[in-house]
C-alpha cells in the first residue's frame, strides 16, 4: 500500500465521498486515507493547492498549520467537491468517486490548471459542515 496521503481524506472519512484509489489506514493521529496511485495523488494535491490559493484569502487566513482552523480546510475539501458536482451537472447515484469527478473535470476543462477554481469559492465559503454527533 502506498504511503501517499490523500488530499481529500476528510470527505472520505466522513463517508460523504469515496475514491476507488483510497484506502483508510489507521495511524497515530487517527484514521487517514492513503492513495494507491502516485499520479492521481499528485493531481489531487495540486488541485487542493489551487483551491487553497483562491479560498484562503476569502477566509482571511494563511496556509499555516498552526494558525489555519481545521474547519477551513474541511470547507475547502467538501465545498470544492460539491461545487465541481454542480458545475459538471453531476447527479450522484450514491457516494461520488473523487478520482472520477476530478478526471471528468480535468477532461471538461482541459487540465487541472484550467479548472474554474474562482467559480468554486462561493460554494466553498457557503458550505455548511455537518456537526459531529455527541456520544452519550
Short mmCIF file of C-alpha atoms in Angstrom, two decimals, residues 39-40 43-44 47 84 88 98-117:
data_model
loop_
_atom_site.label_atom_id
_atom_site.label_comp_id
_atom_site.label_asym_id
_atom_site.label_seq_id
_atom_site.Cartn_x
_atom_site.Cartn_y
_atom_site.Cartn_z
CA UNK A 39 -0.15 10.29 -10.35
CA UNK A 40 -3.67 10.69 -9.01
CA UNK A 43 -3.10 15.65 -9.15
CA UNK A 44 -5.32 15.86 -6.05
CA UNK A 47 -5.97 20.73 -7.09
CA UNK A 84 -17.49 20.67 -9.03
CA UNK A 88 -20.47 19.42 -14.14
CA UNK A 98 -13.45 11.76 -6.12
CA UNK A 99 -11.00 10.43 -8.71
CA UNK A 100 -13.78 10.04 -11.29
CA UNK A 101 -15.09 13.55 -10.53
CA UNK A 102 -11.64 15.14 -10.92
CA UNK A 103 -10.93 13.11 -14.06
CA UNK A 104 -14.19 14.30 -15.58
CA UNK A 105 -13.49 17.92 -14.60
CA UNK A 106 -9.96 17.67 -15.98
CA UNK A 107 -11.31 16.45 -19.35
CA UNK A 108 -14.13 19.02 -19.40
CA UNK A 109 -11.84 22.00 -18.73
CA UNK A 110 -8.68 20.82 -20.49
CA UNK A 111 -6.48 20.12 -17.45
CA UNK A 112 -6.30 20.76 -13.73
CA UNK A 113 -4.69 24.15 -14.21
CA UNK A 114 -7.74 25.22 -16.25
CA UNK A 115 -10.41 24.25 -13.71
CA UNK A 116 -12.67 27.19 -12.76
CA UNK A 117 -11.25 27.50 -9.24
#
